[in-house]
mmCIF file of C-alpha atoms in Angstrom:
data_model
loop_
_atom_site.group_PDB
_atom_site.id
_atom_site.type_symbol
_atom_site.label_atom_id
_atom_site.label_comp_id
_atom_site.label_asym_id
_atom_site.label_seq_id
_atom_site.Cartn_x
_atom_site.Cartn_y
_atom_site.Cartn_z
ATOM 1 C CA MET Z 61 200.246 -51.556 -109.492
ATOM 2 C CA ILE Z 62 199.864 -47.851 -109.282
ATOM 3 C CA SER Z 63 198.236 -46.615 -106.057
ATOM 4 C CA LEU Z 64 195.225 -44.424 -106.574
ATOM 5 C CA TYR Z 65 195.442 -42.980 -103.093
ATOM 6 C CA LYS Z 66 197.192 -39.712 -102.482
ATOM 7 C CA THR Z 67 198.623 -38.737 -99.158
ATOM 8 C CA SER Z 68 197.485 -35.296 -98.182
ATOM 9 C CA SER Z 69 199.572 -32.734 -96.357
ATOM 10 C CA PHE Z 70 197.744 -33.605 -93.096
ATOM 11 C CA GLY Z 71 198.699 -37.312 -93.143
ATOM 12 C CA PHE Z 72 195.460 -38.700 -94.609
ATOM 13 C CA GLN Z 73 195.331 -40.838 -97.749
ATOM 14 C CA THR Z 74 192.647 -39.801 -100.215
ATOM 15 C CA ASN Z 75 191.557 -41.202 -103.528
ATOM 16 C CA PRO Z 76 191.301 -38.400 -106.069
ATOM 17 C CA THR Z 77 188.905 -40.435 -108.185
ATOM 18 C CA HIS Z 78 186.465 -40.846 -105.319
ATOM 19 C CA PRO Z 79 183.663 -38.266 -105.441
ATOM 20 C CA HIS Z 80 183.828 -37.477 -101.732
ATOM 21 C CA SER Z 81 187.599 -37.313 -101.455
ATOM 22 C CA THR Z 82 187.769 -33.602 -102.330
ATOM 23 C CA LEU Z 83 185.084 -32.708 -99.800
ATOM 24 C CA LEU Z 84 186.808 -34.746 -97.087
ATOM 25 C CA SER Z 85 190.165 -33.121 -97.721
ATOM 26 C CA THR Z 86 188.584 -29.663 -97.656
ATOM 27 C CA PHE Z 87 186.865 -30.385 -94.323
ATOM 28 C CA VAL Z 88 190.090 -31.682 -92.799
ATOM 29 C CA ALA Z 89 191.953 -28.634 -94.058
ATOM 30 C CA LEU Z 90 189.394 -26.243 -92.544
ATOM 31 C CA LYS Z 91 189.444 -28.115 -89.261
ATOM 32 C CA HIS Z 92 193.198 -27.906 -88.935
ATOM 33 C CA THR Z 93 193.495 -24.376 -90.235
ATOM 34 C CA LYS Z 94 190.982 -23.022 -87.673
ATOM 35 C CA LYS Z 95 192.481 -20.067 -85.799
ATOM 36 C CA LYS Z 96 193.590 -20.616 -82.282
ATOM 37 C CA PRO Z 97 191.901 -18.420 -79.638
ATOM 38 C CA ASN Z 98 193.754 -15.149 -78.859
ATOM 39 C CA ILE Z 99 194.754 -15.567 -75.212
ATOM 40 C CA LYS Z 100 196.097 -12.012 -74.860
ATOM 41 C CA LYS Z 101 192.834 -10.534 -76.092
ATOM 42 C CA GLN Z 102 190.853 -12.661 -73.653
ATOM 43 C CA LYS Z 103 193.069 -11.532 -70.769
ATOM 44 C CA LYS Z 104 192.641 -7.915 -71.821
ATOM 45 C CA LEU Z 105 188.870 -8.285 -71.911
ATOM 46 C CA SER Z 106 188.817 -9.970 -68.499
ATOM 47 C CA ASN Z 107 190.969 -7.172 -67.062
ATOM 48 C CA MET Z 108 188.629 -4.569 -68.511
ATOM 49 C CA GLU Z 109 185.626 -6.360 -67.035
ATOM 50 C CA SER Z 110 187.291 -6.536 -63.601
ATOM 51 C CA CYS Z 111 188.167 -2.812 -63.789
ATOM 52 C CA ASP Z 112 184.577 -1.973 -64.667
ATOM 53 C CA THR Z 113 183.363 -4.089 -61.758
ATOM 54 C CA ASN Z 114 185.746 -2.386 -59.321
ATOM 55 C CA THR Z 115 184.673 1.031 -60.606
ATOM 56 C CA LEU Z 116 181.022 0.193 -60.090
ATOM 57 C CA VAL Z 117 181.697 -1.075 -56.567
ATOM 58 C CA SER Z 118 183.734 2.019 -55.658
ATOM 59 C CA ASN Z 119 181.035 4.313 -57.044
ATOM 60 C CA SER Z 120 178.342 2.506 -55.083
ATOM 61 C CA LEU Z 121 180.429 2.730 -51.914
ATOM 62 C CA SER Z 122 181.136 6.431 -52.445
ATOM 63 C CA SER Z 123 177.415 7.112 -52.830
ATOM 64 C CA LEU Z 124 176.752 5.666 -49.370
ATOM 65 C CA PRO Z 125 176.837 8.093 -46.391
ATOM 66 C CA VAL Z 126 180.221 8.166 -44.712
ATOM 67 C CA THR Z 127 180.027 7.245 -41.033
ATOM 68 C CA PRO Z 128 182.778 8.549 -38.713
ATOM 69 C CA GLN Z 129 185.106 5.896 -37.455
ATOM 70 C CA VAL Z 130 184.766 5.526 -33.705
ATOM 71 C CA VAL Z 131 187.960 4.642 -31.885
ATOM 72 C CA LEU Z 132 187.253 3.143 -28.501
ATOM 73 C CA SER Z 133 189.958 3.969 -26.005
ATOM 74 C CA PRO Z 134 190.178 2.252 -22.624
ATOM 75 C CA CYS Z 135 189.559 4.340 -19.537
ATOM 76 C CA ALA Z 136 192.452 5.569 -17.432
ATOM 77 C CA ALA Z 137 191.780 2.949 -14.751
ATOM 78 C CA CYS Z 138 191.868 -0.040 -17.105
ATOM 79 C CA LYS Z 139 194.842 1.406 -18.969
ATOM 80 C CA ILE Z 140 196.859 1.784 -15.761
ATOM 81 C CA LEU Z 141 195.758 -1.622 -14.476
ATOM 82 C CA ARG Z 142 196.598 -3.111 -17.913
ATOM 83 C CA ARG Z 143 193.340 -4.903 -18.365
ATOM 84 C CA ARG Z 144 190.629 -4.960 -21.009
ATOM 85 C CA CYS Z 145 188.085 -2.165 -20.599
ATOM 86 C CA ALA Z 146 184.628 -3.723 -20.821
ATOM 87 C CA GLU Z 147 181.661 -2.017 -22.440
ATOM 88 C CA LYS Z 148 179.946 -1.457 -19.074
ATOM 89 C CA CYS Z 149 183.061 -0.607 -17.085
ATOM 90 C CA VAL Z 150 182.144 0.948 -13.734
ATOM 91 C CA LEU Z 151 185.229 3.169 -13.695
ATOM 92 C CA ALA Z 152 185.046 4.462 -17.282
ATOM 93 C CA PRO Z 153 182.550 7.341 -16.735
ATOM 94 C CA TYR Z 154 184.569 8.786 -13.835
ATOM 95 C CA PHE Z 155 188.169 8.165 -14.920
ATOM 96 C CA PRO Z 156 188.474 9.257 -18.582
ATOM 97 C CA PRO Z 157 191.655 8.420 -20.512
ATOM 98 C CA THR Z 158 192.592 12.120 -20.599
ATOM 99 C CA GLN Z 159 192.906 12.305 -16.778
ATOM 100 C CA PRO Z 160 195.155 9.442 -15.671
ATOM 101 C CA SER Z 161 196.464 11.321 -12.604
ATOM 102 C CA LYS Z 162 192.966 11.303 -11.120
ATOM 103 C CA PHE Z 163 192.907 7.503 -10.901
ATOM 104 C CA ILE Z 164 196.566 7.264 -9.897
ATOM 105 C CA ILE Z 165 195.939 9.398 -6.787
ATOM 106 C CA ALA Z 166 192.770 7.530 -5.785
ATOM 107 C CA HIS Z 167 194.295 4.114 -6.501
ATOM 108 C CA ARG Z 168 197.373 4.945 -4.438
ATOM 109 C CA VAL Z 169 195.325 5.494 -1.264
ATOM 110 C CA PHE Z 170 192.166 3.390 -1.649
ATOM 111 C CA GLY Z 171 193.030 0.728 -4.220
ATOM 112 C CA ALA Z 172 191.120 -0.233 -7.356
ATOM 113 C CA SER Z 173 189.085 -3.005 -5.720
ATOM 114 C CA ASN Z 174 187.842 -0.724 -2.941
ATOM 115 C CA ILE Z 175 186.952 2.017 -5.427
ATOM 116 C CA ILE Z 176 184.922 -0.441 -7.516
ATOM 117 C CA LYS Z 177 183.229 -1.771 -4.379
ATOM 118 C CA PHE Z 178 182.295 1.737 -3.202
ATOM 119 C CA LEU Z 179 180.839 2.651 -6.575
ATOM 120 C CA GLN Z 180 178.812 -0.549 -6.878
ATOM 121 C CA GLU Z 181 177.213 0.102 -3.483
ATOM 122 C CA LEU Z 182 176.010 3.563 -4.546
ATOM 123 C CA GLU Z 183 173.435 4.744 -7.043
ATOM 124 C CA GLU Z 184 174.590 6.204 -10.344
ATOM 125 C CA CYS Z 185 173.502 9.721 -9.355
ATOM 126 C CA GLN Z 186 175.845 9.602 -6.323
ATOM 127 C CA ARG Z 187 178.910 8.014 -7.899
ATOM 128 C CA ALA Z 188 180.382 11.203 -9.385
ATOM 129 C CA ASP Z 189 180.341 12.966 -6.002
ATOM 130 C CA ALA Z 190 181.820 9.880 -4.356
ATOM 131 C CA VAL Z 191 184.697 9.781 -6.856
ATOM 132 C CA ASN Z 192 185.419 13.487 -6.320
ATOM 133 C CA SER Z 193 185.394 12.946 -2.547
ATOM 134 C CA MET Z 194 187.785 10.002 -2.811
ATOM 135 C CA VAL Z 195 190.157 11.948 -5.051
ATOM 136 C CA TYR Z 196 190.110 14.918 -2.641
ATOM 137 C CA GLU Z 197 190.667 12.679 0.376
ATOM 138 C CA ALA Z 198 193.512 10.878 -1.387
ATOM 139 C CA SER Z 199 195.166 14.175 -2.355
ATOM 140 C CA ALA Z 200 194.876 15.456 1.229
ATOM 141 C CA ARG Z 201 196.234 12.162 2.582
ATOM 142 C CA ILE Z 202 199.256 12.418 0.287
ATOM 143 C CA ARG Z 203 199.938 15.994 1.422
ATOM 144 C CA ASP Z 204 199.302 15.255 5.111
ATOM 145 C CA PRO Z 205 199.695 11.534 5.879
ATOM 146 C CA ILE Z 206 198.723 12.022 9.570
ATOM 147 C CA TYR Z 207 195.521 14.071 9.487
ATOM 148 C CA GLY Z 208 194.630 13.995 5.824
ATOM 149 C CA CYS Z 209 191.316 15.635 4.998
ATOM 150 C CA ALA Z 210 190.520 16.153 8.716
ATOM 151 C CA GLY Z 211 193.496 18.503 9.046
ATOM 152 C CA ALA Z 212 192.258 20.654 6.161
ATOM 153 C CA ILE Z 213 188.743 20.725 7.624
ATOM 154 C CA CYS Z 214 190.084 21.737 11.060
ATOM 155 C CA HIS Z 215 192.144 24.520 9.509
ATOM 156 C CA LEU Z 216 189.125 25.836 7.628
ATOM 157 C CA HIS Z 217 187.006 25.644 10.808
ATOM 158 C CA ASN Z 218 189.547 27.780 12.672
ATOM 159 C CA GLN Z 219 189.524 30.302 9.849
ATOM 160 C CA VAL Z 220 185.725 30.482 10.032
ATOM 161 C CA ASN Z 221 185.847 31.134 13.795
ATOM 162 C CA GLU Z 222 188.422 33.904 13.326
ATOM 163 C CA LEU Z 223 186.350 35.534 10.606
ATOM 164 C CA GLN Z 224 183.214 35.348 12.735
ATOM 165 C CA ALA Z 225 185.055 37.073 15.622
ATOM 166 C CA GLN Z 226 186.281 39.794 13.267
ATOM 167 C CA LEU Z 227 182.748 40.233 11.946
ATOM 168 C CA ALA Z 228 181.308 40.601 15.466
ATOM 169 C CA LYS Z 229 183.976 43.168 16.324
ATOM 170 C CA ALA Z 230 183.221 45.152 13.171
ATOM 171 C CA GLN Z 231 179.487 45.094 13.918
ATOM 172 C CA ALA Z 232 180.144 46.383 17.481
ATOM 173 C CA GLU Z 233 182.269 49.212 16.105
ATOM 174 C CA ILE Z 234 179.478 50.133 13.687
ATOM 175 C CA VAL Z 235 176.942 50.313 16.558
ATOM 176 C CA ASN Z 236 179.353 52.439 18.628
ATOM 177 C CA MET Z 237 179.852 54.843 15.723
ATOM 178 C CA GLN Z 238 176.102 55.118 15.237
ATOM 179 C CA VAL Z 239 175.644 56.004 18.941
ATOM 180 C CA GLN Z 240 178.408 58.601 18.740
ATOM 181 C CA GLN Z 241 176.787 60.112 15.674
ATOM 182 C CA THR Z 242 173.434 60.361 17.487
ATOM 183 C CA ASN Z 243 175.018 62.030 20.522
ATOM 184 C CA LEU Z 244 176.866 64.470 18.283
ATOM 185 C CA MET Z 245 173.684 65.439 16.480
ATOM 186 C CA ASN Z 246 171.903 66.023 19.814
ATOM 187 C CA LEU Z 247 174.771 68.218 21.030
ATOM 188 C CA ILE Z 248 174.704 70.278 17.846
ATOM 189 C CA CYS Z 249 170.961 70.796 18.211
ATOM 190 C CA MET Z 250 171.325 71.899 21.837
ATOM 191 C CA GLU Z 251 174.058 74.408 20.963
ATOM 192 C CA ALA Z 252 171.938 75.808 18.168
ATOM 193 C CA ALA Z 253 169.014 76.220 20.565
ATOM 194 C CA GLN Z 254 171.190 78.003 23.088
ATOM 195 C CA GLU Z 255 172.451 80.442 20.449
ATOM 196 C CA LEU Z 256 168.894 81.293 19.456
ATOM 197 C CA SER Z 257 167.549 81.899 23.043
ATOM 198 C CA PRO Z 258 169.355 85.320 23.730
ATOM 199 C CA GLN Z 259 168.051 86.752 20.492
ATOM 200 C CA GLN Z 260 164.538 85.685 21.411
ATOM 201 C CA SER Z 261 164.849 87.414 24.840
ATOM 202 C CA VAL Z 262 166.006 90.655 23.189
ATOM 203 C CA ASP Z 263 163.109 90.511 20.778
ATOM 204 C CA ASN Z 264 160.679 89.938 23.630
ATOM 205 C CA PHE Z 265 162.122 92.916 25.555
ATOM 206 C CA ILE Z 266 161.835 95.210 22.558
ATOM 207 C CA SER Z 267 158.275 94.165 21.894
ATOM 208 C CA SER Z 268 157.303 94.648 25.551
ATOM 209 C CA SER Z 269 158.944 98.115 25.656
ATOM 210 C CA THR Z 270 157.076 99.178 22.565
ATOM 211 C CA ASN Z 271 153.790 98.135 24.076
ATOM 212 C CA PHE Z 272 154.552 100.066 27.305
ATOM 213 C CA TYR Z 273 155.418 103.231 25.361
ATOM 214 C CA GLU Z 274 152.244 103.045 23.348
ATOM 215 C CA GLU Z 275 150.135 102.633 26.470
ATOM 216 C CA ASN Z 276 151.780 105.620 28.221
ATOM 217 C CA THR Z 277 151.393 107.816 25.173
ATOM 218 C CA SER Z 278 147.709 107.078 24.887
ATOM 219 C CA SER Z 279 147.158 107.880 28.573
ATOM 220 C CA LEU Z 280 148.881 111.257 28.234
ATOM 221 C CA LEU Z 281 146.665 112.141 25.330
ATOM 222 C CA TRP Z 282 143.502 111.475 27.313
ATOM 223 C CA GLU Z 283 144.480 113.350 30.494
ATOM 224 C CA PRO Z 284 143.871 117.011 29.211
ATOM 225 C CA LEU Z 285 140.363 116.109 28.318
ATOM 226 C CA TRP Z 286 139.471 115.390 31.957
ATOM 227 C CA THR Z 287 141.186 118.417 33.416
#
C-alpha cells in the first residue's frame, strides 16, 4: 500500500491530496523561517537611548546655578585636641584654624576646660576681649614665669612715672625761660629809655635858650621908645 502522506522538511507528514495540506505546510514554513531578533541592533539602540538620557541629565544639571562647595574645617582648638568640631563650638570664633599658636599658648597656661568655662560665663560681646587677655597673660607668663603680666604692668608703670617727671621738668624749664625773656625785654626797654633821656634834655635846653633870646631881643627893641 502506497502511503499518501509526505514528510515535509520540518518533520511533519502531509497529504498532498488533502486540500488544506498545502496551506498547513506554508504556515509551518513561515513560522520556522521567521527571522530571529537582531540582538546587536537592540543593544546598540539601548546604548543610544542611555547616552541620550545621560546627555539630557548633564544638560539639565549644567543649566542649574553652580553653588560653591563649602569645606568645613575644624577650629584650631578642636584640631589640636583631636576632637570633632561641633557646629556651635564655643572656641571656633576665637581660635581659627589659621592661628593654631594662639590656642597652643592659651592652652599651655590655662587649659582647654578652663578656657571653655571662662567663655561660657561671659556674654558673647565680651568673649573676644577675654580671649585676647588670656592669650596676652599666657604669653607674659611664658616669658616671665614668676611675675607674668604683673611684671610687664609694673615696668610700664615705672616708665610712666619717669616720663611724667621728665615732663614736669621740661614744663619748669619752659616757665623759667619765659621769665628770663620777660626780664630781658624789660631791661632792653629801660636801656632804650635811658639813651633817649639825654637827647630830650638837650632839646629842652635849646628850646629854653631860644625863648630867652627872643624875650631879651623884644625888650631891647622897646627900650628906645621910652627914653
